[in-house]
Amino acid sequence: MEIKYCSTRDKTNIVSPSMAILQGLAADGGLYVPQEFPDFDLDIKKLSKMSYQEVAFEVMSKFLSDFTEEELKDCIKKAYDAKFDTLQIAPIKKVGANYYLELFHGSTIAFKDMALSILPHLMITAAKKQKSNQEIVILTATSGDTGKAAMAGFSDVPGTKIIVFYPKKGVSPIQERQMLTQKGKNTYVVGITGNFDDAQTNVKKMFNNASLSEKLAQENLKFSSANSINIGRLVPQIAYYVYAYAQLVAKNQIQLGEKINFSVPTGNFGNILAGYYAKKIGLPINQFICASNKNNVLTDFFRSGTYNKKRPFFITNSPSMDILVSSNLERLIYHLTGEDASKTKSFMNDLVIKGEYTISEEMKVKLAGFYANYASEEETAQEIQTVFSENAYVLDPHTAVAGKVYRYYQEETQDTTKTVIVSTASPYKFPRAVIEAILGKSLPKETDFELVEQLHQKAHLSIPTAVTEIMDAQILHNTVVHSDEMQQEVERILNLN
Ligand SMILES: *Cc1c(COP(=O)(O)O)cnc(C)c1O
């Protein structure tokens, strides 16, 4: 079955999977979605005997139908290799009564590695298939984790350059250091004075700027995206939902066909949307628990049907979820409208012009598979402490948000369905928030690297190479610009005039 992708804002804008990956964002400003979902015979029994790489192939081959078996297997092999510190790639751990799907065993110790270790290979393969000889310029906004994971993936990849924008004051010191020490002649990291939403909005503007595209084309360059607006980010993520389910079957934790819940720490809505797509192809999922931090715009949306971005922006201890405009929600909205591109477009226009939109009652009914709530900073710290003292298991703050919100869900619904908490980062990426929560006191004098050592001693958890290798690595990037000057900076980097 051949799968094509169309834009959420124009159903007549139809492209092949490889073209969708190459473009990143549709020219009309919409996001590419599958025109129809692949016909799937999810043979869980068979999948439960497979390795991560094999499951990834089964799932991805259906969505990327213009990739040959050889091409896709080659991409998968290059992506999910010894960069991961476990052969299982995405191990699932039982802690207390819950299951944690650990997605942080890749080279940058956050779940972004699951998709970004394969995206560069998919993109280069896609470029070859499209016979494109233009150099690809990856333009990326990051709330902390995407930037490093994308640069690690694209560093020194021939035919590509990557430019990352991050909020100078909105990432953890370890996240910032990971980015600023990034090697590779084709990597550029730029801090901005605004927040993640400013970075993302201005990146999207550059994508949609026709005269800028023309200037690029004259230099034989072309933009693409490593953010989860690129369908090439979402498709690899569907695989770990299927793998998690198959592993629970393999370990006799659930019966074949038994429904399970997933609690997902959510920012740009990419991770949870991949789960929704897994459900669409038949994975037995009961509820998605959409967990937010104090930036709880999604909680309000799922409860009221109104998405309202006019609210204060908070910097929290779970910075990768500090987002007020969740890009991938546009894809869900499109599906909720019954695949109506003009309605979707008008909601998105309202969001830009009025700062809000309200979905219809009919659409709201279709949100029944989602429960949403949020955890404050104190509640997040409390969750880290509780799980550590009860189970000697250390959560990073993002995962703790998902754990806490799952407790609220259980209290409210008494639902006893088995639940997987999606673990998105290693605690070592956020040592301050984690050790302060465990010890119940603030440690203002210690540097993050000293806190890494304290965490190591307290938790008896080995320190990942991703952290030790940046401790005394040289800072290679130091540019900071105003968020209004991002385009000028891109033009300067690319020598466009
Ligand atoms: C990016 C990120 C999230 C949010 O994921 P989305 O796909 O943007 O919803 C959560 N936790 C961590 C650690 C992340 O890096």
PDB file of N, CA and C and ligand atoms in Angstrom, residues 110-112 145 265-271 320-321 398 424-425, ligand 1:
ATOM      1  N   ALA A 110      18.399  12.022  25.881  1.00  0.00           N
ATOM      2  CA  ALA A 110      16.984  12.410  25.924  1.00  0.00           C
ATOM      3  C   ALA A 110      16.252  11.674  24.804  1.00  0.00           C
ATOM      4  N   PHE A 111      14.928  11.666  24.871  1.00  0.00           N
ATOM      5  CA  PHE A 111      14.175  10.830  23.922  1.00  0.00           C
ATOM      6  C   PHE A 111      14.294  11.325  22.482  1.00  0.00           C
ATOM      7  N   LYS A 112      14.752  12.561  22.281  1.00  0.00           N
ATOM      8  CA  LYS A 112      14.913  13.071  20.921  1.00  0.00           C
ATOM      9  C   LYS A 112      15.848  12.185  20.090  1.00  0.00           C
ATOM     10  N   ASP A 145      16.637  19.940  24.133  1.00  0.00           N
ATOM     11  CA  ASP A 145      17.075  18.594  23.784  1.00  0.00           C
ATOM     12  C   ASP A 145      17.188  18.339  22.283  1.00  0.00           C
ATOM     13  N   PRO A 265       4.989  12.949  29.026  1.00  0.00           N
ATOM     14  CA  PRO A 265       5.332  14.340  29.335  1.00  0.00           C
ATOM     15  C   PRO A 265       5.367  15.143  28.031  1.00  0.00           C
ATOM     16  N   THR A 266       4.521  16.152  27.931  1.00  0.00           N
ATOM     17  CA  THR A 266       4.250  16.743  26.623  1.00  0.00           C
ATOM     18  C   THR A 266       4.628  18.210  26.521  1.00  0.00           C
ATOM     19  N   GLY A 267       5.252  18.541  25.385  1.00  0.00           N
ATOM     20  CA  GLY A 267       5.604  19.927  25.099  1.00  0.00           C
ATOM     21  C   GLY A 267       5.048  20.313  23.746  1.00  0.00           C
ATOM     22  N   ASN A 268       5.755  19.908  22.690  1.00  0.00           N
ATOM     23  CA  ASN A 268       5.344  20.247  21.330  1.00  0.00           C
ATOM     24  C   ASN A 268       4.344  19.240  20.754  1.00  0.00           C
ATOM     25  N   PHE A 269       3.920  18.283  21.572  1.00  0.00           N
ATOM     26  CA  PHE A 269       2.904  17.294  21.222  1.00  0.00           C
ATOM     27  C   PHE A 269       3.365  16.280  20.172  1.00  0.00           C
ATOM     28  N   GLY A 270       4.690  16.145  19.995  1.00  0.00           N
ATOM     29  CA  GLY A 270       5.179  15.198  18.992  1.00  0.00           C
ATOM     30  C   GLY A 270       5.174  13.761  19.500  1.00  0.00           C
ATOM     31  N   ASN A 271       5.673  13.579  20.716  1.00  0.00           N
ATOM     32  CA  ASN A 271       5.768  12.245  21.290  1.00  0.00           C
ATOM     33  C   ASN A 271       4.380  11.618  21.413  1.00  0.00           C
ATOM     34  N   SER A 320      12.192  21.341  28.610  1.00  0.00           N
ATOM     35  CA  SER A 320      11.832  20.858  27.280  1.00  0.00           C
ATOM     36  C   SER A 320      10.324  20.839  27.076  1.00  0.00           C
ATOM     37  N   MET A 321       9.590  21.166  28.135  1.00  0.00           N
ATOM     38  CA  MET A 321       8.133  21.267  28.013  1.00  0.00           C
ATOM     39  C   MET A 321       7.662  22.700  28.228  1.00  0.00           C
ATOM     40  N   HIS A 398      11.054  15.791  33.748  1.00  0.00           N
ATOM     41  CA  HIS A 398       9.998  15.620  32.731  1.00  0.00           C
ATOM     42  C   HIS A 398       9.202  14.350  32.997  1.00  0.00           C
ATOM     43  N   THR A 424      11.488  10.451  29.360  1.00  0.00           N
ATOM     44  CA  THR A 424      12.066  11.156  28.225  1.00  0.00           C
ATOM     45  C   THR A 424      13.497  11.643  28.410  1.00  0.00           C
ATOM     46  N   ALA A 425      14.006  11.648  29.626  1.00  0.00           N
ATOM     47  CA  ALA A 425      15.396  12.103  29.773  1.00  0.00           C
ATOM     48  C   ALA A 425      16.078  11.396  30.937  1.00  0.00           C
TER      49      ALA A 425
HETATM   50  C1  LIG B   1      11.129  17.296  23.862  1.00  0.00           C
HETATM   51  C2  LIG B   1      10.928  16.732  25.213  1.00  0.00           C
HETATM   52  C3  LIG B   1       9.645  16.544  25.751  1.00  0.00           C
HETATM   53  C4  LIG B   1       8.401  16.960  25.015  1.00  0.00           C
HETATM   54  O1  LIG B   1       8.159  16.166  23.883  1.00  0.00           O
HETATM   55  P1  LIG B   1       7.196  16.708  22.710  1.00  0.00           P
HETATM   56  O2  LIG B   1       7.326  15.724  21.634  1.00  0.00           O
HETATM   57  O3  LIG B   1       7.726  18.058  22.343  1.00  0.00           O
HETATM   58  O4  LIG B   1       5.834  16.792  23.306  1.00  0.00           O
HETATM   59  C5  LIG B   1       9.538  15.965  26.998  1.00  0.00           C
HETATM   60  N1  LIG B   1      10.634  15.619  27.707  1.00  0.00           N
HETATM   61  C6  LIG B   1      11.882  15.792  27.221  1.00  0.00           C
HETATM   62  C7  LIG B   1      13.044  15.404  28.070  1.00  0.00           C
HETATM   63  C8  LIG B   1      12.073  16.337  25.963  1.00  0.00           C
HETATM   64  O5  LIG B   1      13.312  16.505  25.486  1.00  0.00           O
END
